[in-house]
CSV table of C-alpha atoms and ligand atoms in Angstrom, one decimal:
chain,number,residue,atom,x,y,z
A,545,MET,CA,-164.1,10.7,-22.9
A,546,ILE,CA,-161.9,12.9,-22.5
A,547,GLN,CA,-161.3,13.2,-18.3
A,548,LYS,CA,-160.4,15.4,-15.5
A,549,PRO,CA,-156.0,15.7,-14.6
A,550,LYS,CA,-155.6,13.7,-11.9
A,551,GLY,CA,-155.5,15.6,-8.3
A,552,THR,CA,-158.1,17.7,-10.1
A,553,ARG,CA,-161.9,17.5,-8.6
A,554,ASP,CA,-165.4,19.3,-10.0
A,555,ILE,CA,-167.3,20.5,-7.7
A,556,LEU,CA,-170.9,19.8,-8.5
A,557,PRO,CA,-174.0,22.5,-8.1
A,558,SER,CA,-174.8,19.5,-6.0
A,559,GLU,CA,-172.2,20.2,-3.4
A,560,ILE,CA,-171.7,23.9,-3.9
A,561,TYR,CA,-174.2,25.0,-1.2
A,562,LYS,CA,-172.0,23.8,1.5
A,563,TRP,CA,-168.3,25.5,0.0
A,564,GLN,CA,-170.7,28.6,-0.1
A,565,TYR,CA,-172.1,28.6,3.4
A,566,ILE,CA,-168.4,27.7,4.8
A,567,GLU,CA,-167.3,30.9,2.6
A,568,ASP,CA,-169.8,33.6,3.7
A,569,LYS,CA,-169.2,31.5,7.6
A,570,VAL,CA,-165.6,32.0,7.8
A,571,LYS,CA,-165.7,35.3,5.4
A,572,ARG,CA,-167.6,36.6,8.4
A,573,VAL,CA,-164.8,35.7,11.0
A,574,PHE,CA,-162.4,37.2,9.0
A,575,GLU,CA,-164.0,40.9,8.1
A,576,ASN,CA,-165.2,41.1,12.0
A,577,ALA,CA,-161.3,41.4,13.1
A,578,GLY,CA,-160.8,43.8,10.1
A,579,MET,CA,-159.6,41.8,7.4
A,580,LYS,CA,-159.5,42.5,3.7
A,581,GLU,CA,-159.9,40.3,0.9
A,582,ILE,CA,-157.3,39.8,-1.9
A,583,ARG,CA,-157.3,38.2,-4.5
A,584,VAL,CA,-153.7,37.6,-6.7
A,585,PRO,CA,-152.9,35.4,-10.3
A,586,VAL,CA,-153.1,32.3,-10.1
A,587,PHE,CA,-149.6,32.4,-11.9
A,588,GLU,CA,-146.3,34.7,-11.3
A,589,ASN,CA,-143.4,34.3,-12.5
A,590,THR,CA,-140.9,30.7,-11.2
A,591,GLU,CA,-138.6,33.5,-8.8
A,592,LEU,CA,-140.8,34.6,-7.0
A,593,PHE,CA,-141.1,31.5,-5.1
A,594,SER,CA,-137.6,29.7,-6.2
A,595,ARG,CA,-137.1,32.8,-4.2
A,596,GLY,CA,-139.7,33.0,-1.3
A,597,VAL,CA,-141.0,29.5,-1.1
A,598,GLY,CA,-137.8,28.0,-0.8
A,599,GLU,CA,-134.3,26.1,-3.5
A,600,THR,CA,-134.3,23.1,-0.9
A,601,THR,CA,-138.3,23.1,-0.6
A,602,ASP,CA,-140.1,19.2,-2.5
A,603,VAL,CA,-142.8,22.0,-3.2
A,604,VAL,CA,-140.0,24.4,-5.4
A,605,GLN,CA,-138.1,20.9,-6.6
A,606,LYS,CA,-140.2,18.7,-6.4
A,607,GLU,CA,-144.3,19.9,-6.9
A,608,MET,CA,-144.3,23.0,-8.5
A,609,TYR,CA,-146.7,23.3,-12.7
A,610,THR,CA,-143.2,25.0,-14.5
A,611,PHE,CA,-143.5,26.0,-18.0
A,612,GLU,CA,-142.4,28.5,-20.6
A,613,ASP,CA,-144.8,30.7,-22.0
A,614,LYS,CA,-144.6,32.0,-25.3
A,615,GLY,CA,-143.2,34.7,-24.9
A,616,GLY,CA,-139.5,33.1,-22.8
A,617,ARG,CA,-140.3,33.2,-20.0
A,618,SER,CA,-140.9,31.0,-17.4
A,619,ILE,CA,-144.2,31.2,-15.2
A,620,THR,CA,-145.5,28.3,-12.4
A,621,LEU,CA,-148.3,28.2,-10.8
A,622,ARG,CA,-148.7,28.9,-7.8
A,623,PRO,CA,-148.3,26.7,-5.2
A,624,GLU,CA,-149.1,28.2,-2.5
A,625,GLY,CA,-150.9,31.9,-1.3
A,626,THR,CA,-148.3,33.9,0.9
A,627,ALA,CA,-145.5,34.7,-1.5
A,628,GLY,CA,-147.9,36.0,-4.2
A,629,VAL,CA,-149.6,38.3,-1.3
A,630,VAL,CA,-146.4,39.8,-0.5
A,631,ARG,CA,-145.0,40.5,-3.8
A,632,SER,CA,-148.7,42.3,-4.6
A,633,TYR,CA,-147.9,44.3,-0.6
A,634,ILE,CA,-144.7,45.1,-1.9
A,635,GLU,CA,-145.2,45.8,-6.6
A,636,ASN,CA,-148.3,47.6,-5.0
A,637,GLY,CA,-146.9,49.7,-2.1
A,638,MET,CA,-149.4,48.5,0.6
A,639,ALA,CA,-146.6,49.4,3.2
A,640,SER,CA,-147.7,52.8,3.7
A,641,LEU,CA,-151.8,51.7,4.6
A,642,ALA,CA,-152.4,51.5,7.8
A,643,THR,CA,-150.3,48.5,10.1
A,644,PRO,CA,-150.4,45.8,10.3
A,645,LEU,CA,-151.7,44.9,7.1
A,646,LYS,CA,-155.0,42.1,7.6
A,647,LEU,CA,-155.8,40.1,4.0
A,648,TRP,CA,-157.3,36.9,4.1
A,649,TYR,CA,-157.5,34.8,0.2
A,650,GLU,CA,-159.2,32.2,-1.2
A,651,MET,CA,-157.7,30.8,-4.0
A,652,ALA,CA,-156.7,28.0,-5.8
A,653,MET,CA,-153.4,25.7,-5.5
A,654,TYR,CA,-151.7,24.0,-8.2
A,655,ARG,CA,-148.7,20.8,-6.6
A,656,TYR,CA,-147.4,17.6,-9.4
A,657,GLU,CA,-148.2,15.6,-5.7
A,658,ASN,CA,-148.7,12.2,-5.4
A,659,VAL,CA,-152.4,11.4,-4.7
A,660,GLN,CA,-153.8,10.7,-1.6
A,661,LYS,CA,-156.4,10.6,0.7
A,662,GLY,CA,-157.0,15.0,1.5
A,663,ARG,CA,-153.9,14.9,-0.9
A,664,LEU,CA,-154.8,16.8,-4.2
A,665,ARG,CA,-153.0,18.4,-7.9
A,666,GLU,CA,-155.5,21.4,-7.6
A,667,PHE,CA,-156.7,22.4,-4.2
A,668,ARG,CA,-158.4,25.4,-2.1
A,669,GLN,CA,-157.3,27.0,0.1
A,670,ILE,CA,-158.4,29.4,2.4
A,671,GLY,CA,-156.0,31.8,4.2
A,672,THR,CA,-155.1,34.9,5.9
A,673,GLU,CA,-151.8,37.2,5.6
A,674,VAL,CA,-150.7,39.8,9.1
A,675,ILE,CA,-147.8,42.3,7.9
A,676,GLY,CA,-146.4,44.9,9.4
A,677,THR,CA,-146.2,43.7,13.0
A,678,GLN,CA,-143.3,41.2,15.3
A,679,SER,CA,-145.3,41.0,17.5
A,680,TYR,CA,-146.5,37.6,19.3
A,681,LEU,CA,-149.8,39.4,19.9
A,682,ALA,CA,-149.9,39.3,16.3
A,683,ASP,CA,-149.5,35.0,16.4
A,684,VAL,CA,-152.2,34.4,18.7
A,685,GLU,CA,-154.6,36.7,17.0
A,686,VAL,CA,-154.1,34.4,13.9
A,687,ILE,CA,-154.2,31.2,16.2
A,688,TYR,CA,-158.2,32.3,18.3
A,689,LEU,CA,-158.8,32.9,14.3
A,690,GLY,CA,-158.2,29.1,13.2
A,691,MET,CA,-160.0,27.8,16.1
A,692,GLN,CA,-163.4,29.8,15.6
A,693,ILE,CA,-163.4,28.6,12.0
A,694,PHE,CA,-164.0,25.4,13.4
A,695,LYS,CA,-165.8,26.1,16.0
A,696,VAL,CA,-168.3,28.2,13.9
A,697,LEU,CA,-168.2,25.5,11.2
A,698,ASN,CA,-169.5,23.3,14.3
A,699,ILE,CA,-165.9,20.9,13.6
A,700,PRO,CA,-165.4,19.4,16.7
A,701,ASN,CA,-161.7,17.7,17.4
A,702,ILE,CA,-159.3,19.6,16.4
A,703,SER,CA,-155.7,19.9,18.0
A,704,LEU,CA,-152.9,22.4,17.5
A,705,ASN,CA,-149.4,21.3,18.1
A,706,ILE,CA,-146.9,24.8,18.0
A,707,ASN,CA,-143.4,25.9,17.7
A,708,SER,CA,-140.9,27.7,17.6
A,709,ILE,CA,-139.3,27.1,14.6
A,710,GLY,CA,-136.2,30.6,16.1
A,711,CYS,CA,-135.0,32.6,13.5
A,712,PRO,CA,-131.7,32.9,11.0
A,713,LYS,CA,-129.2,34.1,13.8
A,714,CYS,CA,-130.3,31.3,16.0
A,715,ARG,CA,-131.0,28.8,13.5
A,716,ALA,CA,-127.7,28.5,12.3
A,717,LYS,CA,-126.7,27.1,15.7
A,718,TYR,CA,-129.0,24.8,15.7
A,719,GLN,CA,-127.7,23.1,11.2
A,720,ASP,CA,-124.4,23.2,13.4
A,721,ALA,CA,-126.4,20.3,15.9
A,722,LEU,CA,-128.1,18.8,13.4
A,723,ARG,CA,-125.3,18.5,10.8
A,724,ASP,CA,-123.2,16.5,13.3
A,725,PHE,CA,-126.0,14.1,13.9
A,726,ILE,CA,-127.1,13.5,10.2
A,727,ARG,CA,-123.6,14.0,9.2
A,728,PRO,CA,-122.4,9.8,10.5
A,729,ASN,CA,-125.3,8.5,8.3
A,730,LEU,CA,-125.3,10.7,5.9
A,731,ASP,CA,-124.6,8.1,2.8
A,732,LYS,CA,-127.6,6.2,3.6
A,733,TYR,CA,-130.4,9.0,3.8
A,734,CYS,CA,-132.2,9.9,0.6
A,735,ASP,CA,-130.9,11.8,-2.8
A,736,THR,CA,-133.3,14.4,-1.6
A,737,CYS,CA,-131.9,14.9,2.1
A,738,LYS,CA,-127.7,14.8,1.0
A,739,THR,CA,-128.2,17.6,-1.4
A,740,ARG,CA,-130.2,19.5,1.0
A,741,PHE,CA,-127.4,18.9,4.2
A,742,GLU,CA,-125.2,21.3,3.8
A,743,LYS,CA,-126.8,24.3,2.2
A,744,ASN,CA,-130.5,23.4,4.3
A,745,PRO,CA,-130.3,20.5,6.4
A,746,MET,CA,-133.6,21.6,8.2
A,747,ARG,CA,-135.4,20.6,5.9
A,748,ILE,CA,-133.7,16.7,6.5
A,749,LEU,CA,-136.9,16.9,9.7
A,750,ASP,CA,-139.5,17.3,6.9
A,751,CYS,CA,-138.5,14.4,4.6
A,752,LYS,CA,-141.3,11.8,3.7
A,753,GLU,CA,-139.3,8.6,3.4
A,754,GLU,CA,-140.0,5.9,6.1
A,755,LYS,CA,-135.8,5.6,5.7
A,756,CYS,CA,-135.0,9.0,6.5
A,757,LYS,CA,-138.1,9.4,9.4
A,758,GLU,CA,-136.7,6.7,11.4
A,759,MET,CA,-132.5,8.8,11.2
A,760,ASN,CA,-134.1,11.6,12.0
A,761,GLN,CA,-134.7,9.9,15.5
A,762,GLY,CA,-133.5,11.7,18.2
A,763,ALA,CA,-132.4,14.4,16.6
A,764,PRO,CA,-131.4,18.1,18.0
A,765,GLN,CA,-134.5,19.9,18.8
A,766,ILE,CA,-134.7,23.7,17.8
A,767,LEU,CA,-136.7,24.6,20.7
A,768,ASP,CA,-132.6,23.7,23.0
A,769,TYR,CA,-130.7,26.5,20.5
A,770,LEU,CA,-133.7,29.7,20.2
A,771,CYS,CA,-132.0,32.8,21.0
A,772,ASP,CA,-133.4,35.5,24.0
A,773,GLU,CA,-134.9,37.5,22.1
A,774,CYS,CA,-137.3,33.9,19.5
A,775,SER,CA,-137.2,32.4,23.2
A,776,ASP,CA,-139.2,34.8,24.8
A,777,HIS,CA,-141.2,35.8,21.3
A,778,PHE,CA,-142.6,31.6,21.8
A,779,GLU,CA,-142.8,32.2,26.0
A,780,ASN,CA,-144.8,34.8,25.2
A,781,VAL,CA,-147.4,33.1,22.3
A,782,LYS,CA,-147.5,29.9,24.8
A,783,LYS,CA,-148.5,32.6,28.3
A,784,LEU,CA,-151.4,34.1,26.3
A,785,LEU,CA,-153.1,31.3,24.4
A,786,LYS,CA,-152.9,29.0,27.9
A,787,GLU,CA,-154.4,32.7,29.5
A,788,LEU,CA,-157.3,32.5,26.2
A,789,GLU,CA,-157.8,28.5,27.4
A,790,ILE,CA,-156.6,27.7,23.8
A,791,ASP,CA,-155.3,24.2,24.6
A,792,TYR,CA,-152.2,23.4,22.7
A,793,LYS,CA,-149.8,20.9,22.1
A,794,ILE,CA,-146.1,21.8,22.0
A,795,ASP,CA,-144.8,19.8,18.6
A,796,SER,CA,-140.6,19.6,18.0
A,797,GLY,CA,-141.3,17.7,14.9
A,798,ILE,CA,-143.0,20.8,13.7
A,799,VAL,CA,-140.5,22.4,11.0
A,800,ARG,CA,-143.4,23.4,8.4
A,801,GLY,CA,-142.8,22.5,3.9
A,802,LEU,CA,-141.9,26.4,2.9
A,803,ASP,CA,-138.8,27.6,4.6
A,804,TYR,CA,-140.0,31.5,4.9
A,805,TYR,CA,-141.3,30.7,8.4
A,806,THR,CA,-139.6,31.9,11.2
A,807,LYS,CA,-140.5,32.3,14.5
A,808,THR,CA,-143.7,30.5,15.5
A,809,VAL,CA,-145.2,27.3,13.2
A,810,PHE,CA,-148.4,26.1,13.8
A,811,GLU,CA,-150.9,23.1,12.8
A,812,PHE,CA,-154.6,22.9,13.5
A,813,VAL,CA,-155.1,18.7,13.3
A,814,SER,CA,-157.5,16.6,12.7
A,815,GLU,CA,-157.7,14.1,15.4
A,816,ASP,CA,-160.2,12.1,13.2
A,817,ASP,CA,-158.4,11.6,9.9
A,818,GLY,CA,-155.0,12.8,11.2
A,819,LEU,CA,-154.9,15.5,8.5
A,820,THR,CA,-153.5,18.3,8.9
A,821,VAL,CA,-155.9,20.4,7.7
A,822,LEU,CA,-154.6,24.2,8.4
A,823,GLY,CA,-151.2,25.5,8.5
A,824,GLY,CA,-148.8,27.9,9.5
A,825,GLY,CA,-146.2,30.6,11.0
A,826,ARG,CA,-144.6,33.6,11.2
A,827,TYR,CA,-142.0,35.3,8.4
A,828,ASP,CA,-140.9,37.6,9.3
A,829,GLY,CA,-138.1,37.6,6.6
A,830,LEU,CA,-140.5,36.9,3.5
A,831,VAL,CA,-141.1,40.5,2.7
A,832,LYS,CA,-136.8,41.6,2.8
A,833,GLU,CA,-136.6,38.6,0.9
A,834,ILE,CA,-138.8,39.1,-2.0
A,835,GLY,CA,-137.2,42.9,-2.3
A,836,GLY,CA,-139.8,44.8,0.1
A,837,GLN,CA,-138.4,46.5,3.3
A,838,ASP,CA,-138.2,44.5,6.8
A,839,THR,CA,-141.4,43.9,7.2
A,840,PRO,CA,-142.1,41.3,9.8
A,841,ALA,CA,-146.1,38.8,8.5
A,842,VAL,CA,-147.8,36.6,10.6
A,843,GLY,CA,-150.7,34.5,8.4
A,844,PHE,CA,-152.3,31.0,7.4
A,845,ALA,CA,-154.0,27.9,4.5
A,846,MET,CA,-156.3,25.8,5.6
A,847,GLY,CA,-156.9,22.9,3.2
A,848,VAL,CA,-161.1,23.5,1.9
A,849,GLU,CA,-161.1,20.0,0.9
A,850,ARG,CA,-160.1,18.9,4.1
A,851,LEU,CA,-161.7,20.7,6.2
A,852,LEU,CA,-165.2,19.2,4.0
A,853,GLU,CA,-164.5,16.9,4.2
A,854,ILE,CA,-165.3,17.4,8.7
A,855,PHE,CA,-167.3,19.7,7.8
A,856,ASN,CA,-169.8,17.0,6.5
A,857,LYS,CA,-168.4,14.4,9.0
A,858,TYR,CA,-170.5,17.3,11.8
A,859,ASN,CA,-173.1,18.8,10.0
A,860,PRO,CA,-174.3,16.0,7.7
A,861,ASP,CA,-177.7,17.8,7.8
A,862,LEU,CA,-177.5,21.4,8.7
A,863,ILE,CA,-178.0,23.1,5.6
A,864,LYS,CA,-180.1,22.6,2.5
A,865,ASP,CA,-179.9,23.5,-0.9
A,866,LYS,CA,-182.2,26.1,-2.2
A,867,THR,CA,-185.8,24.9,-3.4
A,868,ILE,CA,-188.3,27.2,-5.3
A,869,ASP,CA,-190.6,29.3,-3.9
A,870,ILE,CA,-192.9,29.6,-6.4
A,871,TYR,CA,-193.4,27.8,-10.1
A,872,ILE,CA,-196.1,29.5,-11.8
A,873,ALA,CA,-197.3,26.6,-14.4
A,874,ASN,CA,-199.2,28.0,-17.4
A,875,ILE,CA,-200.2,26.6,-20.7
A,876,GLY,CA,-201.3,28.8,-23.7
A,877,GLU,CA,-199.1,32.4,-25.4
A,878,SER,CA,-201.0,34.8,-23.1
A,879,ALA,CA,-201.0,32.5,-20.4
A,880,ASN,CA,-196.9,32.5,-21.2
A,881,ILE,CA,-196.4,36.1,-21.5
A,882,CYS,CA,-198.4,36.5,-18.2
A,883,ALA,CA,-196.2,34.3,-15.5
A,884,THR,CA,-192.8,35.7,-17.4
A,885,LYS,CA,-193.1,39.1,-16.0
A,886,LEU,CA,-194.3,37.8,-13.3
A,887,VAL,CA,-191.3,35.6,-13.0
A,888,ASN,CA,-189.3,38.7,-13.8
A,889,ASP,CA,-191.3,40.7,-11.1
A,890,LEU,CA,-190.6,38.5,-9.0
A,891,ARG,CA,-187.2,37.6,-9.1
A,892,LYS,CA,-186.8,41.8,-8.8
A,893,ASN,CA,-188.0,41.4,-4.7
A,894,ASP,CA,-185.5,38.7,-3.9
A,895,VAL,CA,-188.7,35.1,-4.4
A,896,PHE,CA,-186.7,32.5,-6.0
A,897,ALA,CA,-189.4,31.8,-8.7
A,898,GLU,CA,-189.4,29.9,-12.3
A,899,LYS,CA,-191.9,28.9,-15.2
A,900,ASP,CA,-191.0,26.5,-17.9
A,901,ILE,CA,-188.9,27.3,-20.6
A,902,CYS,CA,-188.6,24.2,-22.8
A,903,GLU,CA,-192.5,24.4,-23.9
A,904,ARG,CA,-193.4,21.9,-22.5
A,905,SER,CA,-197.1,20.3,-21.6
A,906,LEU,CA,-198.5,21.4,-18.1
A,907,LYS,CA,-198.1,17.7,-16.1
A,908,ALA,CA,-194.4,17.9,-17.5
A,909,GLN,CA,-193.7,21.7,-15.6
A,910,PHE,CA,-195.3,19.9,-12.7
A,911,LYS,CA,-193.0,17.2,-12.9
A,912,TYR,CA,-189.7,19.5,-13.0
A,913,ALA,CA,-191.8,21.8,-10.1
A,914,ASP,CA,-192.2,18.7,-7.8
A,915,LYS,CA,-188.6,17.4,-8.7
A,916,GLN,CA,-187.0,20.7,-7.9
A,917,GLY,CA,-189.4,21.0,-4.2
A,918,ALA,CA,-190.4,24.0,-5.4
A,919,LYS,CA,-192.5,25.3,-2.2
A,920,PHE,CA,-195.6,27.0,-4.7
A,921,VAL,CA,-197.7,25.9,-7.7
A,922,ILE,CA,-199.9,28.5,-9.2
A,923,THR,CA,-201.5,27.5,-12.4
A,924,ILE,CA,-202.4,30.3,-14.7
A,925,GLY,CA,-204.5,30.0,-18.4
A,926,ASP,CA,-205.4,32.3,-20.6
A,927,ASP,CA,-208.9,32.1,-18.4
A,928,GLU,CA,-207.1,32.8,-15.2
A,929,VAL,CA,-205.0,35.7,-17.0
A,930,LYS,CA,-208.2,37.7,-18.7
A,931,ASN,CA,-209.4,37.2,-15.1
A,932,ASN,CA,-206.7,38.2,-13.3
A,933,GLU,CA,-206.6,35.4,-10.2
A,934,ALA,CA,-205.7,32.0,-10.3
A,935,LYS,CA,-204.9,29.3,-8.2
A,936,MET,CA,-201.4,28.8,-6.3
A,937,LYS,CA,-201.3,25.9,-3.7
A,938,ASN,CA,-199.5,25.5,-1.0
A,939,MET,CA,-197.3,21.7,-1.6
A,940,VAL,CA,-195.7,20.9,1.6
A,941,THR,CA,-199.5,21.2,3.0
A,942,GLY,CA,-201.8,20.5,-0.5
A,943,GLU,CA,-203.4,24.0,0.4
A,944,GLU,CA,-205.4,25.3,-2.2
A,945,PHE,CA,-206.2,29.6,-2.1
A,946,ASP,CA,-207.4,32.0,-5.2
A,947,ILE,CA,-204.8,35.0,-5.7
A,948,LYS,CA,-204.8,38.1,-8.0
A,949,LEU,CA,-201.9,37.7,-10.4
A,950,THR,CA,-200.3,40.3,-9.0
A,951,VAL,CA,-196.1,40.4,-7.0
A,952,GLU,CA,-198.2,41.3,-4.3
A,953,ASP,CA,-200.9,39.1,-3.8
A,954,ILE,CA,-198.8,36.5,-4.5
A,955,MET,CA,-196.3,37.2,-2.0
A,956,ASN,CA,-199.0,38.0,0.3
A,957,ASN,CA,-199.6,34.6,0.2
A,958,MET,CA,-196.5,32.9,0.3
B,1167,HAM,P1,-149.2,24.2,3.7
B,1167,HAM,O1,-149.0,24.0,5.2
B,1167,HAM,O2,-148.4,24.0,2.3
B,1167,HAM,O3,-149.0,26.0,4.2
B,1167,HAM,O4,-150.5,24.6,3.1
B,1167,HAM,C1,-151.7,24.6,4.3
B,1167,HAM,C2,-153.2,23.9,4.0
B,1167,HAM,O5,-153.4,23.5,3.2
B,1167,HAM,C3,-152.4,22.3,4.4
B,1167,HAM,O6,-152.5,22.3,5.4
B,1167,HAM,C4,-153.8,21.9,4.0
B,1167,HAM,O7,-154.9,21.9,4.7
B,1167,HAM,C5,-153.6,22.2,2.4
B,1167,HAM,N1,-153.5,21.6,1.7
B,1167,HAM,C6,-151.7,21.4,1.5
B,1167,HAM,N2,-151.8,20.6,0.4
B,1167,HAM,C7,-152.8,20.1,-0.3
B,1167,HAM,C8,-152.5,19.2,-1.0
B,1167,HAM,N3,-152.4,18.8,-2.3
B,1167,HAM,N4,-153.6,18.9,-2.0
B,1167,HAM,C9,-155.1,19.0,-0.5
B,1167,HAM,N5,-154.2,20.6,0.6
B,1167,HAM,C10,-153.5,20.4,0.6
B,1167,HAM,C11,-149.2,26.8,3.2
B,1167,HAM,O8,-149.7,27.2,1.7
B,1167,HAM,C12,-148.7,27.8,3.8
B,1167,HAM,N6,-148.5,29.6,2.8
B,1167,HAM,C13,-149.1,28.5,4.6
B,1167,HAM,C14,-149.1,29.8,5.4
B,1167,HAM,C15,-150.3,31.4,4.7
B,1167,HAM,N7,-147.9,30.6,5.4
B,1167,HAM,C16,-148.6,32.0,6.8
B,1167,HAM,N8,-149.3,32.4,6.0
């Protein structure tokens, strides 16, 4: 048997309604905040990610699904959404639209990861990008939206961790201090860290190797190196979060795995399993890096599979799959035609109606209706068609009553 590739999963009909529930709720949160949905290609030119996400990141160095297409172009399956959305923003001249531009998306992402709990190779992200404002107010707005999503999905025990990683100006001084700290042990770091030492030492803080993590203990912290502008920005974010009574912790260890971040970065972590469900931050240099005007932006993305896992834990009975409203069992040719027309008309009236399409016996039809949890069953044969009358049974109470074989009468008796 051919099996699905490692790190992918099927979303089965038996669970799709949970996805749809989450998607509906999240969509409402975004749309009430003025966000518009965007969809961008599954694959992009590789250069978009190497420039946008950063040459020295794990995502670009180790995790991208990159291939040459038949025309000899280097193509990559998107490992994240921000770079593609920003490319689309520039390419489609969206800078001329009302500012800030508030976008949201739900898209599948692809990363060649070590597969483990909460870490897939194909996964979905729901995210938002707010483009065109440098104000701390936008940082707080997206953080607040993230919180609201957990609230409307009835998911508790999520903690918010924030940090500021400054701008290229303050980072230059910090990187020097970091290099000074790392240098004495550099030969003991892993090969990847060694290659990042000169180009991007902050990435070394993000290394997942135990020995590197240990040596990173006590490293200088970016918060001590922020320039006045970045420091004021972070103070304003913290102050407003406090005023809005949003609990947060400052975690100076958050550097995020993507190079485009500036100033505020944040993560929402599940206290139950320690997994980061949502990650984001400000990225004031990305639009320019990809070829647009100098335009500040901020956003986040949440892993839907991770979100669903916790959602299931706290909402085991909240939603049920939709069941058939009316099943029309029938026997005989004229009854079949009558049942077909009735089912079609009921569906036009937004009623979930079904009938047999397998030419099965009445007994088998009843069995199917029962298995599918039909709320009402109408049984018709040729006599019922002739008299334009039939019995309709309430499958919950067992009560049976006479109805006319019209959509109006059926709907009045539901
Ligand atoms: P990220 O932190 O790489 O950020 O991913 C965001 C979220 O996607 C993570 O917190 C996690 O829930 C989920 N995720 C990431 N990798 C995997 C995986 N292999 N399997 C399952 N879930 C995963 C970004 O992607 C940024 N583009 C977020 C952003 C938007 N920043 C600004 N705007």
